[in-house]
Coordinates of C-alpha atoms and ligand atoms in Angstrom, one line a residue:
M1 CA 0.0 0.0 0.0
S2 CA 1.3 3.4 -0.9
F3 CA 2.2 5.9 1.8
L4 CA 0.7 8.6 -0.4
S5 CA -3.0 9.4 -0.3
E6 CA -5.6 7.8 -2.6
T7 CA -6.8 11.3 -3.5
L8 CA -3.4 12.3 -4.8
A9 CA -3.2 9.1 -6.8
R10 CA -6.2 10.3 -8.9
V11 CA -4.4 13.5 -9.9
K12 CA -1.7 13.9 -12.6
P13 CA 1.2 16.4 -12.4
S14 CA 0.8 19.5 -14.6
P15 CA 1.6 18.5 -18.3
T16 CA 2.5 22.1 -19.1
I17 CA 5.2 22.0 -16.4
A18 CA 6.4 18.7 -17.8
V19 CA 6.8 20.2 -21.3
T20 CA 8.8 23.1 -19.9
T21 CA 11.1 20.8 -18.0
K22 CA 11.8 18.7 -21.1
A23 CA 12.5 21.8 -23.1
Q24 CA 15.0 23.0 -20.4
E25 CA 16.7 19.6 -20.4
L26 CA 17.2 19.7 -24.2
K27 CA 18.4 23.3 -24.0
A28 CA 20.9 22.4 -21.3
A29 CA 22.1 19.6 -23.7
G30 CA 22.9 22.2 -26.3
L31 CA 19.7 22.2 -28.5
D32 CA 18.5 25.6 -29.8
V33 CA 15.1 25.6 -28.1
I34 CA 12.2 28.1 -28.7
G35 CA 9.7 27.8 -25.9
L36 CA 6.1 28.4 -26.9
G37 CA 4.7 26.7 -23.8
A38 CA 4.7 29.4 -21.1
G39 CA 1.4 30.9 -20.0
E40 CA 2.7 34.3 -19.1
P41 CA 3.2 37.7 -20.8
D42 CA 6.8 38.5 -21.7
F43 CA 6.4 42.1 -20.6
D44 CA 7.8 43.5 -17.3
T45 CA 5.4 44.5 -14.5
P46 CA 4.6 48.3 -15.0
E47 CA 6.8 50.8 -13.1
N48 CA 3.9 52.3 -11.1
I49 CA 3.0 48.9 -9.7
K50 CA 6.6 48.1 -8.8
A51 CA 6.9 51.5 -7.1
A52 CA 3.8 50.7 -5.0
A53 CA 5.4 47.5 -3.8
V54 CA 8.6 49.3 -2.9
R55 CA 6.5 51.9 -0.9
A56 CA 4.8 49.0 0.9
I57 CA 8.1 47.6 1.9
E58 CA 9.5 50.9 3.0
T59 CA 6.4 51.7 5.1
G60 CA 6.5 48.4 6.9
K61 CA 3.5 46.7 5.2
T62 CA 5.4 43.5 5.7
K63 CA 3.3 41.8 8.4
Y64 CA 0.4 39.3 8.3
T65 CA -2.7 40.8 6.8
A66 CA -6.4 39.8 7.1
V67 CA -6.6 36.2 5.8
D68 CA -8.4 36.9 2.6
G69 CA -7.0 40.3 1.8
I70 CA -6.6 43.9 3.0
I71 CA -9.6 46.2 2.8
E72 CA -7.9 48.6 0.4
L73 CA -7.5 45.8 -2.1
K74 CA -11.1 44.5 -1.6
Q75 CA -12.3 48.1 -2.2
A76 CA -10.2 48.3 -5.4
I77 CA -11.7 45.0 -6.6
C78 CA -15.3 46.2 -5.9
A79 CA -14.5 49.4 -7.9
K80 CA -13.0 47.3 -10.7
L81 CA -16.0 45.0 -10.9
K82 CA -18.4 48.0 -11.0
R83 CA -16.2 49.9 -13.6
D84 CA -15.5 47.1 -16.0
N85 CA -18.4 44.7 -15.5
G86 CA -21.2 46.7 -14.1
L87 CA -21.4 44.4 -11.0
D88 CA -22.1 45.5 -7.5
Y89 CA -20.1 43.9 -4.7
E90 CA -19.2 44.8 -1.2
P91 CA -15.8 44.0 0.3
K92 CA -17.3 41.3 2.5
Q93 CA -18.2 39.5 -0.8
V94 CA -14.6 39.5 -2.0
S95 CA -11.8 37.0 -1.3
V96 CA -8.1 37.5 -2.2
S97 CA -5.7 34.6 -2.6
S98 CA -2.2 33.8 -3.9
G99 CA -3.1 33.8 -7.5
G100 CA -6.3 32.9 -9.4
K101 CA -5.2 29.2 -9.0
Q102 CA -5.7 29.3 -5.2
V103 CA -9.0 31.1 -5.5
L104 CA -10.4 28.3 -7.7
Y105 CA -8.9 25.7 -5.5
N106 CA -10.4 27.2 -2.3
A107 CA -13.8 27.4 -4.0
L108 CA -13.7 23.8 -5.0
M109 CA -12.4 22.6 -1.7
A110 CA -15.1 24.6 0.1
T111 CA -18.0 23.2 -2.0
C112 CA -17.3 19.7 -3.5
N113 CA -18.6 16.6 -1.9
P114 CA -17.9 13.1 -3.2
G115 CA -20.1 12.5 -6.2
D116 CA -20.6 16.2 -7.0
E117 CA -20.1 16.8 -10.7
V118 CA -18.4 19.8 -12.1
I119 CA -18.9 20.6 -15.8
I120 CA -15.8 21.8 -17.6
P121 CA -15.9 22.8 -21.3
A122 CA -13.0 21.2 -23.2
P123 CA -10.4 22.1 -24.1
Y124 CA -9.8 23.4 -20.6
W125 CA -7.0 25.0 -18.5
V126 CA -5.1 21.9 -17.3
S127 CA -5.7 22.5 -13.6
Y128 CA -9.6 22.5 -13.5
P129 CA -10.2 18.7 -13.7
D130 CA -7.4 17.9 -11.3
M131 CA -8.5 20.5 -8.7
V132 CA -12.0 19.0 -8.9
L133 CA -10.5 15.5 -8.3
L134 CA -8.4 16.8 -5.3
A135 CA -11.6 18.3 -3.8
G136 CA -13.3 15.0 -4.1
G137 CA -15.6 15.9 -7.0
T138 CA -16.1 14.4 -10.5
P139 CA -15.0 16.5 -13.5
V140 CA -17.4 16.2 -16.5
A141 CA -15.8 17.4 -19.7
V142 CA -18.0 18.8 -22.5
E143 CA -16.1 19.1 -25.8
G144 CA -16.2 22.1 -27.9
T145 CA -15.7 21.6 -31.7
L146 CA -13.3 23.1 -34.1
A147 CA -16.3 24.1 -36.2
N148 CA -17.7 26.2 -33.3
N149 CA -14.2 27.7 -32.5
F150 CA -14.0 25.3 -29.5
K151 CA -17.0 26.8 -27.8
I152 CA -19.8 24.7 -26.3
T153 CA -23.4 25.0 -27.2
A154 CA -26.5 25.4 -25.1
D155 CA -27.7 21.9 -26.1
Q156 CA -24.3 20.4 -25.0
L157 CA -24.6 22.2 -21.6
E158 CA -28.2 21.1 -21.1
A159 CA -27.2 17.5 -21.9
A160 CA -24.4 17.5 -19.4
I161 CA -26.4 18.7 -16.4
T162 CA -27.6 16.1 -14.0
P163 CA -29.1 16.3 -10.4
K164 CA -25.5 15.9 -9.2
T165 CA -24.1 18.9 -11.1
K166 CA -22.7 21.5 -8.7
W167 CA -20.7 23.9 -10.9
L168 CA -20.1 24.9 -14.4
I169 CA -16.6 26.3 -14.8
F170 CA -16.6 28.9 -17.5
N171 CA -13.5 30.5 -19.0
S172 CA -13.6 33.2 -21.7
P173 CA -11.3 34.2 -23.3
S174 CA -10.0 30.7 -22.9
N175 CA -6.8 29.1 -22.1
P176 CA -5.8 27.1 -24.3
T177 CA -7.8 28.3 -27.3
G178 CA -8.1 32.1 -26.9
A179 CA -11.8 31.7 -27.8
G180 CA -14.1 34.3 -26.3
Y181 CA -17.9 34.0 -25.9
S182 CA -19.9 37.0 -27.2
H183 CA -22.8 38.3 -25.2
D184 CA -25.3 36.3 -27.2
E185 CA -23.2 33.1 -27.1
L186 CA -23.0 33.4 -23.3
K187 CA -26.7 34.3 -22.9
V188 CA -27.8 31.0 -24.4
L189 CA -25.7 29.2 -21.8
T190 CA -26.9 31.4 -18.9
D191 CA -30.5 30.7 -20.1
V192 CA -29.8 27.0 -19.6
L193 CA -28.5 27.6 -16.1
L194 CA -31.7 29.5 -15.3
R195 CA -33.6 26.3 -15.9
H196 CA -31.4 24.5 -13.4
P197 CA -31.3 26.4 -10.1
H198 CA -29.0 23.9 -8.4
V199 CA -26.1 24.6 -10.7
W200 CA -23.7 27.4 -9.8
V201 CA -21.2 29.0 -12.2
M202 CA -17.5 29.6 -11.4
T203 CA -16.4 32.0 -14.1
D204 CA -12.6 32.4 -14.6
D205 CA -12.2 35.9 -16.1
M206 CA -8.4 35.9 -16.0
Y207 CA -8.0 36.9 -19.7
E208 CA -10.7 39.6 -19.5
H209 CA -8.4 42.4 -20.6
L210 CA -6.7 40.4 -23.4
A211 CA -9.5 40.9 -25.9
F212 CA -8.9 41.9 -29.6
D213 CA -10.6 43.2 -32.7
G214 CA -13.3 44.9 -30.8
F215 CA -14.4 41.7 -29.0
E216 CA -16.5 42.8 -26.0
F217 CA -15.7 40.8 -22.9
C218 CA -18.7 39.8 -20.8
T219 CA -19.2 37.7 -17.7
P220 CA -22.1 35.5 -16.6
A221 CA -23.5 37.6 -13.7
Q222 CA -23.5 40.7 -16.0
V223 CA -25.2 38.9 -18.9
E224 CA -27.8 37.3 -16.6
P225 CA -28.3 39.2 -13.3
Q226 CA -30.6 36.4 -12.0
L227 CA -27.5 34.3 -11.7
Y228 CA -25.8 36.8 -9.3
D229 CA -26.6 34.7 -6.2
R230 CA -25.0 31.6 -7.6
T231 CA -22.0 33.0 -9.4
L232 CA -18.4 33.1 -8.3
T233 CA -16.6 35.7 -10.5
V234 CA -12.9 34.9 -10.4
N235 CA -10.2 37.2 -11.8
G236 CA -6.6 38.3 -11.0
V237 CA -3.7 40.6 -11.9
S238 CA -1.4 37.9 -13.2
K239 CA -2.0 38.1 -17.0
A240 CA -3.3 41.6 -17.7
Y241 CA -0.7 43.4 -15.5
A242 CA 2.2 41.0 -16.2
M243 CA 2.3 40.1 -12.5
T244 CA 2.4 36.2 -12.7
G245 CA 5.1 36.1 -10.0
W246 CA 3.4 38.3 -7.5
R247 CA 0.6 35.8 -6.9
I248 CA -2.6 37.8 -6.5
G249 CA -6.0 36.5 -7.6
Y250 CA -9.5 37.3 -6.3
A251 CA -13.1 36.3 -6.4
A252 CA -16.5 37.9 -5.7
G253 CA -19.6 36.0 -4.8
P254 CA -22.2 35.2 -2.2
V255 CA -21.0 35.9 1.4
E256 CA -21.5 32.3 2.6
L257 CA -19.2 31.0 -0.1
I258 CA -16.6 33.7 0.4
N259 CA -16.6 32.9 4.2
A260 CA -16.1 29.2 3.4
M261 CA -13.2 30.0 1.1
R262 CA -11.6 32.1 3.8
K263 CA -11.9 29.2 6.2
V264 CA -9.9 27.0 3.7
Q265 CA -7.3 29.6 3.3
S266 CA -7.0 30.3 7.0
Q267 CA -6.1 26.7 7.6
S268 CA -3.6 26.4 4.7
T269 CA -1.7 29.5 3.5
S270 CA -3.2 32.5 5.4
N271 CA -2.9 35.8 3.6
P272 CA -1.4 36.3 0.2
C273 CA 1.9 38.3 0.2
S274 CA 1.3 41.7 1.9
I275 CA 3.6 43.5 -0.5
S276 CA 1.9 42.0 -3.6
Q277 CA -1.5 43.1 -2.2
Y278 CA -0.4 46.7 -2.2
A279 CA 1.0 46.3 -5.7
A280 CA -2.4 44.9 -6.8
V281 CA -4.2 47.9 -5.4
E282 CA -2.1 50.1 -7.7
A283 CA -2.6 47.7 -10.6
L284 CA -6.4 48.0 -10.3
N285 CA -6.7 51.7 -9.3
G286 CA -3.8 53.1 -11.3
P287 CA -3.7 54.0 -15.1
Q288 CA -5.0 51.3 -17.4
D289 CA -3.7 52.7 -20.7
Y290 CA -0.9 50.1 -21.2
L291 CA -3.5 47.3 -21.5
A292 CA -4.5 48.6 -25.0
V293 CA -0.8 49.1 -25.9
N294 CA 0.0 45.5 -24.9
N295 CA -3.0 44.2 -26.9
E296 CA -1.6 45.8 -30.1
T297 CA 1.5 43.8 -29.6
F298 CA -0.5 40.6 -28.9
V299 CA -2.7 41.1 -32.0
R300 CA 0.3 41.5 -34.3
R301 CA 1.8 38.3 -32.9
R302 CA -1.5 36.4 -33.1
N303 CA -1.9 37.4 -36.7
L304 CA 1.6 36.3 -37.6
V305 CA 1.2 32.9 -35.9
V306 CA -2.3 32.2 -37.2
S307 CA -1.3 33.0 -40.8
M308 CA 1.9 31.1 -40.7
L309 CA 0.2 28.0 -39.2
N310 CA -2.7 28.2 -41.7
D311 CA -0.2 28.1 -44.5
I312 CA 0.7 24.6 -43.5
D313 CA -0.9 21.6 -45.2
G314 CA -2.6 19.5 -42.5
I315 CA -3.1 22.3 -39.9
T316 CA -6.2 24.5 -39.3
C317 CA -5.9 27.4 -36.9
P318 CA -8.9 29.5 -36.0
T319 CA -8.3 33.2 -35.1
P320 CA -9.1 33.6 -31.5
E321 CA -10.8 36.7 -29.8
G322 CA -8.4 37.0 -26.9
A323 CA -5.8 35.6 -24.4
F324 CA -2.3 34.9 -25.9
Y325 CA -2.8 31.4 -27.2
V326 CA -3.8 29.6 -30.4
Y327 CA -4.9 26.0 -30.6
P328 CA -4.3 24.6 -34.1
D329 CA -5.9 21.4 -35.2
I330 CA -3.5 18.9 -36.7
A331 CA -5.8 16.2 -37.9
G332 CA -4.1 16.4 -41.3
C333 CA -0.7 15.4 -39.8
I334 CA -1.9 12.3 -37.9
G335 CA -0.7 9.1 -39.5
K336 CA 2.3 10.7 -41.2
T337 CA 6.0 10.0 -40.5
S338 CA 8.5 12.6 -39.5
K339 CA 11.9 13.0 -41.2
A340 CA 13.5 11.2 -38.2
G341 CA 11.1 8.3 -38.7
T342 CA 8.5 9.0 -36.0
V343 CA 5.0 8.0 -36.9
I344 CA 2.7 10.8 -35.7
T345 CA 0.0 8.7 -34.0
N346 CA -1.4 11.5 -31.8
D347 CA -0.7 15.1 -30.7
E348 CA 1.6 14.1 -27.8
V349 CA 3.9 12.3 -30.3
F350 CA 3.6 15.3 -32.7
A351 CA 4.7 17.7 -29.9
T352 CA 7.6 15.5 -28.8
A353 CA 8.9 15.0 -32.3
L354 CA 8.6 18.7 -33.0
L355 CA 10.6 19.5 -29.9
E356 CA 13.3 16.8 -30.5
E357 CA 13.6 17.4 -34.2
T358 CA 13.3 21.2 -34.4
G359 CA 13.6 22.6 -30.9
V360 CA 10.1 24.1 -30.8
A361 CA 8.3 23.5 -27.5
V362 CA 4.5 23.5 -27.6
V363 CA 2.0 21.8 -25.3
F364 CA 0.0 18.8 -26.8
G365 CA -3.7 19.0 -27.0
A366 CA -4.5 15.9 -25.0
A367 CA -3.3 17.8 -21.9
F368 CA -6.2 20.2 -22.4
G369 CA -8.8 17.5 -23.1
L370 CA -9.2 18.0 -26.9
S371 CA -7.2 16.4 -29.6
P372 CA -5.5 16.4 -32.1
N373 CA -4.2 19.9 -31.4
F374 CA -1.4 21.7 -29.8
R375 CA -1.2 25.0 -27.9
V376 CA 1.0 27.9 -28.9
S377 CA 1.6 30.7 -26.4
Y378 CA 2.5 33.7 -28.5
A379 CA 3.6 35.8 -25.4
T380 CA 7.1 35.9 -26.8
S381 CA 9.1 38.1 -29.2
D382 CA 8.1 38.5 -32.9
E383 CA 11.5 37.1 -33.9
A384 CA 11.1 34.0 -31.8
L385 CA 7.6 33.4 -33.2
L386 CA 8.7 33.9 -36.8
E387 CA 11.6 31.4 -36.3
A388 CA 9.4 28.9 -34.4
C389 CA 6.6 29.0 -37.0
T390 CA 9.2 28.6 -39.9
R391 CA 10.5 25.5 -38.1
I392 CA 7.0 24.1 -37.7
Q393 CA 6.3 24.8 -41.4
T394 CA 9.5 22.9 -42.3
F395 CA 8.7 20.0 -39.9
C396 CA 5.2 19.6 -41.4
A397 CA 6.4 20.0 -45.0
T398 CA 8.8 17.0 -44.4
L399 CA 6.1 14.7 -43.0
S400 CA 5.4 11.9 -45.4
Ligands
PLP501 C1 -7.5 30.2 -17.3 C2 -6.5 30.4 -16.2 N1 -7.0 30.6 -14.9 C3 -6.2 30.8 -13.9 C4 -4.9 30.8 -14.0 C5 -4.0 31.0 -12.8 O1 -3.6 32.3 -12.6 P1 -2.6 32.7 -11.4 O2 -1.3 32.7 -12.0 O3 -3.1 34.0 -11.0 O4 -2.8 31.7 -10.4 C6 -4.3 30.7 -15.3 C7 -2.8 30.7 -15.4 O5 -2.3 30.1 -16.3 C8 -5.2 30.5 -16.4 O6 -4.7 30.3 -17.6

């Protein structure tokens, strides 16, 4: 019998981290590796935010804080939710954690009982199903299709709901596809939820500000105010403000749920870093103009990658509305043989052969629950993207 817990045995380690580790190994061995695996912007944290953190250190804001966040940050979050999303929340309805990841984890730990089902549209961010498993629940994947730009339909959601369904986890714009649901596309899903009052929605709005070509971000409680009492709106500063290392995420929702999440946090990590909390206040309250500037860079890179991938025979790459990922379909490459003699039987084999034969690191689609695909993060320089896409083109052109 293993010393390790049965719960942990049900969970797999993060495949995205595995890809990064493999790429680092090959780099250390001398291969010229271009990493398109990382899920973080390549920009530096803005100066005003760094300055706020320095001020926090200098003024002694270096002690324990309230378990789920300082009041200044909760107020800034309420103001943000009103300003950007038209949502009314009070500080007591807000919880702050060490990254969006901990927010989601706390919420699932606080609510899942054995047998509870959590609907997760696929492809999904790798951590959702494993967090549900850790919390004792059962993940239920609902697959989007390439034809529908990887989004799920109302009929699919309706069919997945059972008396045991506890949550729908919703993520738009999405990691790994970048797909964003328009107001109308989201409304048909919230209409389904209205018919099932026992189902709550956990919306992961982490990529809210990374929205392109006039795409208007919307979130469930805004689109359907009747869902307000059973919605947990999750967001954070990691992606929009280039603050992945600072570890601040937050959620707003019903007080009872927020209190339960605080209880989980109080017996695990206590408060998120005090200095990061003051930096996050500045991120949310300070100037927002660089968001649009960053998005111009992301759009340029997205267009470069999408057009170079679509030039490849065997690959189809939709143009996403947001985030900094694309999720090309590689159905046309499956069954072929690479120059080095590898038979491409699935997307994991494709990604491994691509890395070993060309040095380009991407994450295979099976990790995100929809195949055959791979995920490209284009949060890296134009030069690196051009070189990486050229290598992918050559790799695919030599498949036979
Ligand atoms: C969809 C999504 N949600 C949540 C997170 C976690 O964000 P954080 O770094 O704030 O924990 C990520 C990070 O990759 C993500 O892609």
